[in-house]
């Protein structure tokens, strides 16, 4: 299975160019789409999911011309948007049964088996009789995955799914995605670098509606070997460092001093030490080059 996007462009009526001649190919597995807020991630997800039309370009998935045959794509699509509404006061089991009927699963026994299966996959079996409206944020996200799995989709899109989750809920949710990622084409759209690093074998960095970099996390980090340097400084020295170096990030340590990480092809001076590149460095280097 392969998703192939060619020359995709979209400009909104307010003049914002959300997608700028974008090209991307994605195969089976977890694919991370990483970018800041406003980079065009949600626009791309909505376009792939047939919720909006591009101005130009093409999308093909597993032999389906997505823009010309939207219904064919929807039959094999599972989509979890950034905001997916408010659920009625119904149990998870009842609501999933309802969604299964909407998706055309008319056989009662088949629906029952499918509902049980997706509750098991998403670790919601013990909460199957509880009202979804009373679920925590992480449980609602896992329920969102459960409902999109009902039609056994080939293509799964999740848009900013861990935003706002506490660490425990985030961990449980990522485990669910990890389980389903091996047999589906899963696009994981996020601005959280750690999510991509933990979950995805392939990734792309998007900003301004363009793909800035396409790689694996490991290969992207390896490309920066010998080019990331660190130094502990006083807060008042930050402006001077920023004026002379390409600062990628700065974080306070326990002594209330700043640890800065910079990108440079060689050691700026003896006060900087070489450090192992991280995916966060890759992300900031790509954005600064844009």
Backbone as JSON, one array per atom type, in Angstrom:
{
  "sequence": "XXXXXXXXXXXXXXXXXXXXXXXXXXXXXXXXXXXXXXXXXXXXXXXXXXXXXXXXXXXXXXXXXXXXXXXXXXXXXXXXXXXXXXXXXXXXXXXXXXXXXXXXXXXXXXXXXXXXXXXXXXXXXXXXXXXXXXXXXXXXXXXXXXXXXXXXXXXXXXXXXXXXXXXXXXXXXXXXXXXXXXXXXXXXXXXXXXXXXXXXXXXXXXXXXXXXXXXXXXXXXXXXXXXXXXXXXXXXXXXXXXXXXXXXXXXXXXXXXXXXXXXXXXXXXXXXXXXXXXXXXXXXXXXXXX",
  "N": [[0.84, -1.2, 0.0], [0.45, 2.24, -0.75], [0.55, 5.75, -0.31], [0.39, 8.41, -2.44], [1.25, 11.64, -3.09], [1.11, 14.41, -5.19], [2.32, 17.48, -6.31], [0.59, 19.14, -4.77], [-1.5, 21.82, -3.98], [-2.94, 24.5, -2.1], [-4.73, 27.37, -1.51], [-6.27, 29.51, 0.72], [-9.29, 31.57, 0.93], [-8.64, 33.85, 2.31], [-6.12, 34.39, 1.53], [-4.06, 32.9, 2.58], [-1.55, 30.59, 1.96], [-1.8, 27.38, 2.26], [-0.92, 24.87, 1.41], [1.8, 24.18, -0.63], [2.61, 23.31, -3.57], [3.13, 20.58, -2.88], [4.83, 17.49, -2.45], [4.79, 14.04, -1.71], [5.42, 10.72, -0.56], [4.08, 7.9, 1.06], [4.36, 4.88, 2.78], [3.32, 1.62, 4.11], [3.07, 1.55, 7.66], [4.08, 3.54, 10.55], [3.99, 6.92, 10.03], [5.44, 10.0, 10.64], [4.34, 13.29, 10.62], [5.72, 16.21, 11.0], [5.6, 19.45, 12.37], [5.34, 23.02, 13.06], [2.55, 24.79, 14.67], [0.2, 25.93, 12.32], [1.62, 25.2, 10.11], [0.54, 23.84, 8.0], [-0.24, 21.28, 8.36], [-2.8, 20.28, 9.27], [-4.36, 21.14, 7.15], [-3.35, 19.56, 5.08], [-4.01, 17.0, 6.09], [-6.82, 17.15, 6.14], [-7.32, 17.45, 3.43], [-6.35, 15.05, 2.32], [-8.15, 13.38, 3.57], [-10.47, 13.88, 2.2], [-12.05, 16.03, 2.96], [-11.77, 18.58, 2.13], [-11.11, 20.29, -0.97], [-8.18, 20.47, -2.99], [-6.46, 23.19, -4.71], [-4.93, 22.43, -6.83], [-3.14, 19.53, -8.1], [-2.57, 16.02, -7.2], [-3.79, 13.02, -5.57], [-3.15, 9.75, -4.71], [-4.13, 6.57, -3.54], [-3.38, 3.31, -2.93], [-4.19, 2.48, -5.51], [-6.48, 4.02, -5.8], [-7.85, 6.94, -7.11], [-7.92, 9.6, -5.35], [-9.02, 12.23, -5.37], [-10.86, 12.11, -7.43], [-12.46, 9.94, -6.87], [-13.84, 9.98, -4.23], [-15.54, 8.57, -2.49], [-14.64, 5.93, -2.64], [-12.19, 6.12, -1.35], [-13.02, 6.88, 1.21], [-14.17, 4.56, 2.16], [-12.03, 3.02, 2.95], [-10.74, 4.5, 4.8], [-9.66, 5.75, 7.96], [-10.16, 8.32, 10.2], [-9.03, 10.59, 12.57], [-9.69, 13.57, 13.67], [-8.29, 16.73, 14.87], [-10.07, 18.02, 16.61], [-12.84, 16.33, 17.61], [-15.52, 16.59, 18.3], [-18.42, 16.45, 20.57], [-19.5, 13.84, 22.6], [-22.57, 11.98, 22.95], [-24.59, 11.06, 25.88], [-23.9, 8.17, 26.19], [-22.97, 4.71, 26.5], [-19.67, 3.4, 25.8], [-19.73, 0.95, 24.42], [-22.37, 0.9, 23.35], [-22.33, 3.18, 21.74], [-20.3, 2.6, 19.92], [-21.47, 0.41, 18.66], [-23.54, 1.74, 17.4], [-22.07, 3.42, 15.64], [-20.91, 1.43, 14.09], [-23.15, 0.4, 12.77], [-23.78, 2.62, 11.22], [-21.62, 2.53, 9.53], [-22.27, 0.47, 7.92], [-22.22, -2.16, 8.84], [-24.27, -4.57, 9.15], [-24.96, -7.03, 10.27], [-25.78, -8.36, 13.36], [-24.27, -10.06, 15.11], [-21.75, -9.88, 13.92], [-21.22, -7.17, 14.29], [-21.08, -7.09, 17.08], [-18.8, -8.66, 17.6], [-16.88, -7.11, 16.27], [-16.99, -4.69, 17.71], [-16.16, -5.56, 20.25], [-13.57, -6.33, 19.58], [-12.29, -3.89, 18.82], [-12.48, -2.47, 21.18], [-10.83, -3.99, 22.78], [-8.34, -3.66, 21.46], [-7.87, -0.96, 21.9], [-7.65, -0.81, 24.62], [-9.95, -0.38, 26.22], [-11.76, -2.06, 27.33], [-12.55, -2.47, 30.02], [-13.91, -0.18, 30.49], [-16.15, -0.23, 28.97], [-18.87, -0.02, 29.49], [-19.21, 2.44, 30.51], [-20.17, 5.91, 30.25], [-19.2, 7.67, 27.39], [-19.0, 10.4, 27.36], [-18.11, 11.0, 29.86], [-15.51, 10.19, 29.89], [-11.91, 10.49, 30.31], [-9.53, 12.78, 28.75], [-7.54, 11.3, 27.39], [-8.77, 8.79, 27.23], [-10.93, 9.4, 25.6], [-9.58, 9.97, 23.24], [-8.55, 7.45, 22.67], [-10.95, 6.13, 22.33], [-11.74, 7.42, 20.03], [-9.92, 6.31, 18.22], [-10.85, 3.68, 18.37], [-13.42, 3.85, 17.17], [-12.73, 4.57, 14.56], [-11.47, 2.31, 13.68], [-13.43, 0.48, 13.15], [-14.27, -0.11, 10.54], [-12.12, -1.47, 9.59], [-9.84, 0.06, 8.42], [-7.52, 0.88, 5.75], [-5.96, 3.09, 5.49], [-5.0, 5.36, 7.91], [-5.47, 8.37, 9.61], [-4.28, 10.57, 11.99], [-4.62, 13.52, 13.72], [-2.75, 15.71, 15.49], [-2.97, 14.15, 17.98], [-2.09, 13.8, 20.66], [-2.03, 16.19, 21.94], [-2.52, 18.07, 24.81], [-2.86, 15.86, 26.47], [-2.15, 14.14, 29.55], [1.02, 12.84, 30.84], [0.74, 10.01, 31.39], [-1.62, 9.29, 30.04], [-0.88, 9.98, 27.46], [1.16, 8.14, 27.0], [-0.28, 5.7, 27.05], [-1.94, 6.12, 24.86], [-0.11, 6.34, 22.72], [0.9, 3.76, 22.76], [-1.32, 2.33, 21.83], [-1.49, 3.3, 19.19], [0.95, 2.36, 18.27], [0.48, -0.35, 18.21], [-1.37, -0.66, 16.1], [-0.02, 0.33, 13.98], [1.62, -1.34, 12.45], [0.34, -2.74, 10.4], [-1.06, -0.99, 8.83], [-1.31, 2.01, 6.82], [-0.34, 4.68, 8.48], [-0.73, 8.0, 9.27], [0.71, 10.29, 11.29], [0.17, 13.24, 12.58], [1.73, 16.0, 14.04], [3.04, 18.48, 16.38], [4.77, 17.8, 18.25], [7.86, 16.76, 18.99], [8.91, 14.58, 20.43], [6.89, 12.65, 20.25], [7.0, 11.76, 17.59], [9.58, 10.78, 17.57], [9.42, 8.62, 19.33], [7.61, 6.93, 18.09], [7.57, 6.75, 15.24], [8.87, 5.39, 12.19], [9.41, 6.56, 9.81], [9.5, 9.94, 8.59], [8.49, 13.36, 8.0], [9.27, 16.81, 7.77], [7.3, 19.62, 7.94], [6.56, 22.9, 6.82], [5.11, 26.07, 6.2], [3.52, 24.99, 4.25], [5.16, 23.38, 2.75], [7.31, 20.53, 2.2], [10.06, 20.25, 4.13], [12.01, 18.45, 4.85], [12.6, 14.99, 4.4], [12.86, 11.88, 5.8], [14.28, 9.23, 7.86], [13.98, 9.21, 11.44], [16.43, 8.38, 12.67], [18.33, 8.52, 10.57], [18.17, 11.23, 9.99], [19.12, 12.38, 12.35], [21.72, 11.36, 12.27], [22.83, 12.75, 10.14], [23.47, 15.15, 11.24], [25.65, 14.72, 12.79], [28.53, 15.71, 14.54], [27.98, 18.37, 14.24], [26.49, 19.62, 16.15], [26.57, 21.55, 19.02], [27.21, 22.35, 22.45], [26.76, 24.46, 25.34], [27.07, 25.82, 28.61], [25.69, 28.73, 29.87], [25.43, 32.06, 31.3], [22.31, 33.75, 31.88], [22.3, 36.4, 30.94], [24.11, 36.33, 28.9], [22.98, 35.28, 26.67], [21.97, 36.77, 24.44], [24.28, 37.64, 23.14], [25.4, 35.22, 22.36], [23.41, 34.35, 20.61], [23.69, 36.24, 18.63], [26.1, 35.58, 17.45], [26.05, 32.87, 16.88], [24.18, 30.03, 15.54], [21.64, 29.43, 17.32], [19.84, 26.71, 18.47], [18.27, 25.77, 20.59], [17.5, 26.59, 24.01], [17.8, 25.88, 27.4], [16.93, 26.01, 30.85], [19.01, 24.92, 33.54], [19.45, 23.08, 36.67], [20.88, 24.83, 38.22], [19.94, 27.23, 37.49], [21.06, 28.26, 35.24], [21.65, 28.65, 31.69], [21.53, 26.11, 29.27], [22.71, 25.98, 26.13], [22.13, 24.89, 22.8], [23.73, 24.65, 19.74], [23.95, 24.94, 16.14], [26.54, 24.19, 14.02], [29.07, 23.78, 11.58], [31.6, 23.29, 12.47], [33.55, 23.31, 15.54], [32.78, 26.14, 17.41], [34.34, 27.54, 19.35], [36.72, 26.74, 21.97], [35.15, 26.58, 24.24], [32.77, 25.38, 23.72], [31.17, 22.2, 23.63], [31.02, 19.12, 21.83], [27.97, 17.43, 21.13], [25.65, 14.67, 21.11], [23.51, 14.51, 18.35], [19.98, 15.22, 18.45], [16.51, 14.48, 17.7], [15.03, 16.76, 18.02], [16.93, 18.73, 17.49], [17.28, 18.29, 14.75], [14.75, 19.08, 13.84], [14.66, 21.84, 14.53], [16.85, 22.82, 13.06], [15.97, 22.35, 10.43], [13.73, 24.07, 10.32], [14.94, 26.56, 10.68], [16.49, 26.73, 8.42], [14.61, 27.07, 6.52]],
  "CA": [[0.0, 0.0, 0.0], [1.21, 3.48, -0.82], [-0.13, 7.03, -0.53], [1.25, 9.24, -3.3], [0.75, 13.01, -3.21], [1.92, 15.1, -6.17], [2.07, 18.88, -6.68], [-0.64, 19.55, -4.09], [-1.52, 23.23, -3.57], [-4.21, 25.0, -1.58], [-4.71, 28.73, -0.96], [-7.6, 29.86, 1.23], [-9.83, 32.84, 0.45], [-7.97, 34.97, 3.0], [-4.79, 34.56, 0.95], [-3.08, 32.01, 3.21], [-1.16, 29.44, 1.15], [-1.67, 26.29, 3.23], [-0.15, 23.82, 0.76], [2.56, 24.85, -1.68], [3.21, 22.35, -4.51], [3.66, 19.56, -1.96], [5.0, 16.13, -2.95], [5.1, 13.13, -0.6], [5.01, 9.33, -0.69], [4.02, 7.25, 2.37], [4.04, 3.46, 2.68], [2.79, 0.99, 5.32], [3.8, 1.83, 8.89], [3.82, 4.82, 11.21], [4.68, 8.05, 9.39], [5.28, 11.22, 11.41], [4.33, 14.57, 9.91], [6.11, 17.1, 12.09], [5.65, 20.86, 11.99], [4.73, 23.92, 14.05], [1.18, 25.18, 14.42], [0.11, 26.78, 11.15], [2.55, 24.75, 9.07], [-0.22, 23.24, 6.91], [-0.48, 19.86, 8.65], [-4.24, 19.97, 9.29], [-4.85, 21.33, 5.78], [-2.98, 18.37, 4.33], [-4.79, 15.88, 6.59], [-8.2, 17.32, 5.68], [-7.36, 17.24, 1.98], [-6.23, 13.61, 2.1], [-9.38, 12.76, 4.09], [-11.54, 14.32, 1.29], [-12.91, 17.03, 3.6], [-11.63, 19.8, 1.35], [-10.47, 20.06, -2.25], [-7.02, 21.34, -3.27], [-6.56, 23.99, -5.93], [-4.29, 21.65, -7.89], [-2.38, 18.38, -7.63], [-3.24, 14.72, -7.21], [-3.57, 12.11, -4.45], [-3.5, 8.37, -5.06], [-3.89, 5.61, -2.46], [-3.66, 1.89, -3.22], [-4.93, 2.4, -6.77], [-7.65, 4.92, -5.79], [-7.66, 8.35, -7.39], [-8.66, 10.14, -4.19], [-9.77, 13.45, -5.69], [-11.93, 11.79, -8.37], [-13.3, 8.88, -6.3], [-13.77, 10.22, -2.79], [-16.25, 7.52, -1.75], [-13.78, 4.74, -2.57], [-11.18, 6.38, -0.31], [-13.68, 6.92, 2.51], [-14.43, 3.18, 2.59], [-10.81, 2.42, 3.52], [-10.11, 5.57, 5.59], [-9.97, 6.03, 9.36], [-9.68, 9.69, 10.42], [-9.24, 11.17, 13.9], [-9.3, 14.98, 13.58], [-7.78, 17.37, 16.09], [-11.26, 18.18, 17.45], [-13.81, 15.42, 17.03], [-16.89, 16.78, 18.77], [-18.89, 16.06, 21.91], [-20.24, 12.59, 22.52], [-23.79, 11.92, 23.77], [-24.51, 10.31, 27.13], [-24.07, 6.76, 25.84], [-21.8, 3.89, 26.82], [-18.76, 3.16, 24.68], [-20.21, -0.2, 23.66], [-23.57, 1.28, 22.59], [-21.97, 4.17, 20.73], [-19.54, 1.9, 18.88], [-22.46, -0.36, 17.91], [-24.23, 2.72, 16.54], [-21.15, 3.8, 14.57], [-20.74, 0.26, 13.22], [-24.32, 0.35, 11.9], [-23.62, 3.71, 10.25], [-20.59, 2.13, 8.56], [-22.8, -0.58, 7.06], [-22.1, -3.51, 9.41], [-25.68, -4.83, 9.5], [-25.09, -8.27, 11.03], [-25.66, -8.07, 14.8], [-23.16, -10.81, 15.67], [-20.52, -9.31, 13.36], [-21.01, -5.89, 14.99], [-20.68, -7.39, 18.46], [-17.41, -9.11, 17.55], [-16.03, -5.98, 15.88], [-16.94, -3.75, 18.83], [-15.29, -6.16, 21.28], [-12.2, -6.32, 19.08], [-11.69, -2.55, 18.86], [-12.34, -2.11, 22.6], [-9.63, -4.68, 23.26], [-7.16, -3.02, 20.85], [-7.68, 0.38, 22.49], [-7.59, -0.94, 26.08], [-11.14, 0.24, 26.81], [-12.7, -3.13, 27.69], [-13.07, -2.29, 31.38], [-14.74, 1.03, 30.51], [-17.09, -0.36, 27.84], [-20.24, 0.34, 29.9], [-19.2, 3.82, 31.0], [-20.53, 6.93, 29.28], [-18.02, 8.26, 26.74], [-18.95, 11.82, 27.71], [-17.38, 11.11, 31.13], [-14.13, 9.71, 29.72], [-10.81, 11.45, 30.33], [-9.08, 13.17, 27.42], [-6.83, 10.19, 26.77], [-9.73, 7.73, 26.92], [-11.7, 9.84, 24.43], [-8.73, 9.8, 22.07], [-8.51, 6.02, 22.38], [-12.26, 5.81, 21.77], [-11.7, 7.9, 18.65], [-9.24, 5.27, 17.45], [-11.74, 2.51, 18.32], [-14.49, 4.02, 16.19], [-12.22, 4.59, 13.19], [-11.03, 0.97, 13.32], [-14.58, -0.39, 12.94], [-14.36, -0.57, 9.14], [-10.81, -2.03, 9.25], [-9.3, 0.94, 7.37], [-6.15, 0.69, 5.27], [-5.29, 4.38, 5.7], [-5.42, 5.99, 9.16], [-4.93, 9.71, 9.8], [-4.53, 11.14, 13.32], [-4.15, 14.9, 13.67], [-2.42, 16.25, 16.82], [-3.77, 13.34, 18.92], [-1.64, 13.79, 22.06], [-2.05, 17.56, 22.49], [-3.36, 18.22, 25.99], [-2.92, 14.66, 27.3], [-1.13, 14.06, 30.57], [2.03, 11.86, 30.42], [0.26, 8.63, 31.44], [-2.58, 9.11, 28.95], [-0.11, 10.04, 26.21], [1.87, 6.87, 26.87], [-1.26, 4.68, 26.69], [-2.42, 6.38, 23.5], [0.97, 6.0, 21.78], [0.96, 2.29, 22.7], [-2.4, 1.89, 20.95], [-1.08, 3.59, 17.81], [2.07, 1.47, 17.94], [-0.11, -1.66, 17.92], [-2.06, -0.69, 14.81], [0.83, 0.92, 12.94], [2.39, -2.29, 11.66], [-0.42, -3.29, 9.28], [-1.81, 0.07, 8.16], [-0.61, 3.26, 6.54], [-0.78, 5.59, 9.54], [-0.1, 9.33, 9.25], [0.64, 10.86, 12.64], [0.47, 14.66, 12.43], [1.98, 16.55, 15.38], [4.14, 19.44, 16.55], [5.53, 17.29, 19.4], [8.98, 16.0, 18.45], [9.07, 13.31, 21.15], [5.92, 11.67, 19.75], [7.55, 11.2, 16.35], [10.8, 10.03, 17.92], [9.03, 7.38, 20.0], [6.61, 6.14, 17.39], [7.6, 6.69, 13.77], [10.07, 4.94, 11.49], [9.61, 7.51, 8.72], [8.98, 11.24, 8.99], [8.75, 14.54, 7.18], [9.08, 18.09, 8.46], [6.48, 20.49, 7.09], [6.33, 24.27, 7.25], [4.73, 26.91, 5.09], [2.9, 24.19, 3.22], [6.18, 22.67, 1.98], [8.11, 19.52, 2.88], [11.43, 20.74, 4.29], [12.92, 17.31, 4.99], [11.96, 13.66, 4.4], [13.93, 10.99, 6.24], [13.96, 8.5, 9.08], [14.55, 9.95, 12.56], [17.83, 8.01, 12.89], [19.15, 9.08, 9.49], [18.17, 12.69, 10.13], [20.05, 12.69, 13.45], [23.08, 11.02, 11.84], [23.3, 13.81, 9.24], [23.94, 16.3, 12.04], [26.79, 14.3, 13.62], [29.67, 16.63, 14.5], [27.54, 19.74, 13.94], [25.7, 20.14, 17.26], [27.48, 21.93, 20.1], [26.48, 22.79, 23.64], [27.53, 25.28, 26.28], [26.3, 26.38, 29.72], [25.96, 30.17, 29.92], [24.57, 32.89, 32.14], [21.16, 34.27, 31.14], [22.61, 37.67, 30.29], [25.01, 36.1, 27.75], [22.26, 34.63, 25.59], [21.87, 37.63, 23.25], [25.57, 37.64, 22.45], [25.53, 33.91, 21.71], [22.48, 34.32, 19.48], [24.2, 37.11, 17.58], [27.28, 35.0, 16.81], [25.86, 31.44, 16.58], [22.82, 29.6, 15.22], [21.13, 28.75, 18.51], [18.68, 25.87, 18.2], [17.43, 25.72, 21.78], [18.14, 26.97, 25.27], [16.99, 25.38, 28.52], [17.51, 26.25, 32.17], [19.39, 23.74, 34.33], [19.1, 23.19, 38.08], [21.59, 25.99, 38.79], [19.31, 28.4, 36.89], [21.85, 28.73, 34.1], [21.1, 28.17, 30.42], [22.29, 25.22, 28.4], [22.33, 26.26, 24.75], [22.57, 23.96, 21.75], [23.87, 25.4, 18.5], [24.29, 24.2, 14.92], [27.69, 24.76, 13.31], [29.82, 22.71, 10.92], [32.81, 23.02, 13.26], [33.49, 23.84, 16.9], [32.92, 27.6, 17.37], [35.54, 27.81, 20.14], [37.0, 25.65, 22.91], [34.17, 26.55, 25.33], [31.65, 24.54, 23.3], [31.47, 20.77, 23.55], [30.19, 18.4, 20.89], [26.94, 16.59, 21.75], [24.94, 13.77, 20.19], [22.3, 15.14, 17.79], [18.66, 14.71, 18.81], [15.52, 14.81, 16.68], [14.66, 18.16, 18.22], [17.93, 19.51, 16.75], [16.92, 18.15, 13.34], [13.55, 19.88, 13.63], [14.97, 23.28, 14.56], [17.73, 23.12, 11.93], [15.13, 22.4, 9.23], [12.89, 25.28, 10.36], [15.8, 27.74, 10.54], [16.97, 26.78, 7.04], [13.47, 27.37, 5.64]],
  "C": [[0.87, 1.25, 0.0], [0.27, 4.67, -1.03], [0.83, 7.92, -1.31], [0.59, 10.6, -3.54], [1.68, 13.77, -4.16], [1.4, 16.53, -6.4], [0.79, 19.45, -6.05], [-0.54, 21.0, -3.6], [-2.91, 23.62, -3.1], [-4.0, 26.39, -0.98], [-6.13, 29.08, -0.53], [-8.01, 31.26, 0.75], [-9.17, 34.05, 1.1], [-6.53, 35.18, 2.52], [-3.72, 33.66, 1.54], [-2.82, 30.8, 2.32], [-0.85, 28.29, 2.11], [-0.82, 25.15, 2.7], [0.5, 24.4, -0.49], [3.31, 23.82, -2.55], [3.88, 21.19, -3.78], [3.7, 18.18, -2.63], [5.43, 15.23, -1.8], [4.61, 11.73, -0.92], [5.12, 8.65, 0.67], [3.6, 5.81, 2.19], [3.58, 2.93, 4.04], [3.69, 1.25, 6.53], [3.43, 3.18, 9.46], [4.66, 5.92, 10.56], [4.39, 9.31, 10.18], [5.35, 12.45, 10.52], [4.52, 15.65, 10.97], [6.19, 18.54, 11.59], [5.0, 21.72, 13.04], [3.26, 24.18, 13.73], [1.14, 26.15, 13.24], [1.0, 26.37, 9.99], [1.82, 24.21, 7.84], [-0.57, 21.79, 7.16], [-1.97, 19.51, 8.58], [-4.85, 20.16, 7.9], [-4.55, 20.1, 4.93], [-3.82, 17.18, 4.78], [-6.24, 15.96, 6.08], [-8.33, 17.08, 4.18], [-7.26, 15.76, 1.65], [-7.53, 12.91, 2.49], [-10.63, 13.17, 3.3], [-12.5, 15.31, 1.93], [-12.78, 18.4, 2.95], [-10.89, 19.47, 0.06], [-9.26, 20.98, -2.4], [-7.29, 22.18, -4.51], [-5.97, 23.23, -7.11], [-3.54, 20.48, -7.26], [-3.19, 17.11, -7.65], [-2.87, 13.93, -5.96], [-4.03, 10.73, -4.89], [-3.19, 7.47, -3.87], [-4.32, 4.22, -2.9], [-4.54, 1.74, -4.46], [-6.14, 3.3, -6.86], [-7.21, 6.34, -6.13], [-8.53, 9.12, -6.39], [-9.52, 11.33, -4.55], [-10.93, 13.19, -6.63], [-12.9, 10.75, -7.81], [-13.24, 8.95, -4.77], [-14.43, 9.1, -1.99], [-15.42, 6.26, -1.61], [-12.73, 4.91, -1.48], [-11.83, 6.32, 1.07], [-13.98, 5.53, 3.05], [-13.23, 2.54, 3.27], [-10.07, 3.4, 4.43], [-10.59, 5.55, 7.03], [-9.35, 7.36, 9.72], [-10.04, 10.15, 11.82], [-8.77, 12.62, 13.85], [-8.84, 15.54, 14.92], [-8.91, 17.59, 17.09], [-12.36, 17.32, 16.86], [-15.16, 15.44, 17.74], [-17.16, 16.29, 20.18], [-19.75, 14.82, 21.76], [-21.5, 12.65, 23.38], [-23.59, 11.05, 25.0], [-24.84, 8.84, 26.87], [-22.81, 6.0, 26.23], [-20.95, 3.71, 25.58], [-19.26, 2.02, 23.8], [-21.4, 0.17, 22.79], [-23.22, 2.24, 21.47], [-21.17, 3.53, 19.6], [-20.48, 1.03, 18.03], [-23.21, 0.55, 16.94], [-23.34, 3.12, 15.36], [-20.96, 2.65, 13.58], [-21.93, 0.13, 12.26], [-24.26, 1.44, 10.83], [-22.62, 3.34, 9.16], [-21.0, 0.9, 7.75], [-22.64, -1.99, 7.58], [-23.47, -3.89, 9.96], [-25.89, -6.08, 10.36], [-24.8, -8.02, 12.52], [-24.45, -8.77, 15.42], [-21.82, -10.26, 15.2], [-20.19, -7.99, 14.06], [-20.49, -6.13, 16.4], [-19.21, -7.8, 18.52], [-16.47, -7.96, 17.23], [-15.89, -4.98, 17.01], [-16.04, -4.28, 19.93], [-13.83, -6.1, 20.86], [-11.56, -4.94, 19.22], [-11.57, -2.04, 20.3], [-11.11, -2.77, 23.21], [-8.37, -4.0, 22.75], [-6.84, -1.7, 21.55], [-7.67, 0.38, 24.01], [-8.75, -0.23, 26.79], [-12.17, -0.8, 27.26], [-13.35, -2.88, 29.06], [-14.0, -1.08, 31.48], [-15.84, 0.96, 29.45], [-18.5, 0.07, 28.21], [-20.32, 1.76, 30.45], [-19.57, 4.79, 29.88], [-19.27, 7.58, 28.71], [-17.88, 9.73, 27.1], [-18.19, 12.04, 29.02], [-15.96, 10.6, 31.06], [-13.12, 10.85, 29.9], [-10.39, 11.77, 28.9], [-8.39, 12.03, 26.68], [-7.76, 9.06, 26.38], [-10.58, 8.11, 25.7], [-10.88, 9.69, 23.15], [-8.65, 8.33, 21.68], [-9.86, 5.55, 21.83], [-12.34, 6.27, 20.32], [-11.01, 6.91, 17.74], [-10.14, 4.04, 17.3], [-12.8, 2.67, 17.24], [-13.96, 4.05, 14.76], [-11.75, 3.22, 12.72], [-12.19, 0.04, 12.94], [-14.7, -0.93, 11.51], [-13.02, -1.12, 8.64], [-10.12, -1.22, 8.15], [-7.87, 0.58, 6.99], [-5.31, 1.93, 5.53], [-5.87, 5.03, 6.96], [-4.7, 7.33, 9.32], [-5.29, 10.18, 11.21], [-3.84, 12.5, 13.39], [-3.99, 15.45, 15.09], [-3.11, 15.46, 17.94], [-3.34, 13.42, 20.37], [-1.63, 15.18, 22.7], [-3.01, 17.62, 23.67], [-3.47, 16.99, 26.88], [-1.84, 14.7, 28.38], [-0.16, 12.91, 30.2], [1.55, 10.42, 30.4], [-0.7, 8.35, 30.29], [-1.87, 9.11, 27.59], [0.58, 8.71, 25.97], [0.9, 5.76, 26.44], [-1.72, 4.87, 25.24], [-1.37, 6.0, 22.46], [1.11, 4.48, 21.66], [-0.12, 1.72, 21.79], [-2.02, 2.12, 19.5], [0.04, 2.66, 17.36], [1.55, 0.09, 17.54], [-0.68, -1.71, 16.5], [-1.17, -0.24, 13.66], [1.53, -0.06, 12.04], [1.67, -2.75, 10.4], [-1.22, -2.25, 8.5], [-0.84, 1.18, 7.72], [-1.16, 4.27, 7.54], [0.01, 6.9, 9.45], [-0.37, 9.98, 10.59], [1.11, 12.31, 12.55], [0.61, 15.31, 13.81], [3.02, 17.66, 15.33], [5.05, 19.0, 17.7], [6.61, 16.34, 18.9], [9.09, 14.63, 19.12], [8.1, 12.24, 20.67], [6.44, 10.98, 18.5], [8.75, 10.31, 16.66], [10.46, 8.67, 18.52], [8.3, 6.4, 19.08], [6.92, 5.82, 15.93], [8.94, 6.25, 13.2], [10.42, 5.88, 10.34], [8.99, 8.84, 9.14], [9.25, 12.28, 7.92], [8.5, 15.76, 8.04], [8.41, 19.05, 7.48], [6.42, 21.89, 7.68], [6.01, 25.11, 6.02], [4.12, 26.14, 3.94], [3.87, 23.4, 2.36], [6.86, 21.61, 2.84], [9.55, 20.01, 2.93], [12.43, 19.59, 4.33], [12.12, 16.02, 5.06], [13.04, 12.65, 4.71], [13.38, 10.02, 7.27], [14.54, 9.32, 10.23], [16.04, 9.66, 12.77], [18.74, 8.6, 11.83], [19.27, 10.6, 9.61], [19.12, 13.13, 11.24], [21.49, 12.45, 13.01], [23.67, 12.09, 10.92], [23.87, 15.01, 9.99], [25.13, 15.94, 12.93], [27.96, 15.25, 13.42], [29.29, 18.08, 14.24], [26.68, 20.35, 15.05], [26.62, 20.34, 18.46], [26.68, 22.52, 21.25], [27.41, 23.58, 24.57], [26.58, 25.77, 27.37], [26.69, 27.84, 29.88], [25.08, 30.83, 30.98], [23.45, 33.47, 31.27], [21.5, 35.52, 30.35], [23.53, 37.51, 29.07], [24.28, 35.54, 26.53], [22.22, 35.47, 24.32], [23.16, 37.63, 22.45], [25.79, 36.32, 21.71], [24.63, 33.84, 20.48], [22.96, 35.18, 18.33], [25.35, 36.48, 16.8], [27.09, 33.55, 16.36], [24.4, 31.17, 16.2], [22.3, 28.76, 16.38], [19.85, 27.99, 18.16], [17.72, 25.84, 19.38], [18.22, 26.16, 22.99], [17.21, 26.57, 26.41], [17.71, 25.66, 29.83], [17.87, 24.92, 32.84], [19.06, 24.0, 35.79], [19.78, 24.37, 38.77], [21.06, 27.31, 38.23], [20.2, 29.07, 35.84], [21.26, 28.11, 32.84], [22.07, 27.22, 29.73], [21.81, 25.47, 26.98], [22.88, 25.18, 23.84], [22.61, 24.75, 20.45], [24.22, 24.46, 17.35], [25.44, 24.91, 14.23], [28.53, 23.6, 12.74], [31.12, 22.38, 11.63], [32.71, 23.7, 14.62], [33.72, 25.35, 16.88], [34.15, 28.09, 18.16], [35.65, 26.72, 21.21], [35.97, 25.54, 24.04], [32.94, 25.7, 24.99], [32.09, 23.08, 23.24], [30.51, 20.11, 22.55], [29.21, 17.49, 21.61], [26.26, 15.74, 20.68], [23.68, 14.46, 19.66], [21.03, 14.44, 18.25], [17.67, 15.13, 17.73], [15.04, 16.25, 16.82], [15.64, 19.09, 17.5], [17.61, 19.48, 15.25], [15.76, 19.07, 12.98], [13.89, 21.37, 13.56], [15.91, 23.68, 13.42], [16.91, 23.27, 10.65], [14.29, 23.68, 9.18], [13.72, 26.53, 10.14], [16.35, 27.86, 9.12], [15.87, 27.23, 6.09], [13.43, 28.86, 5.29]]
}
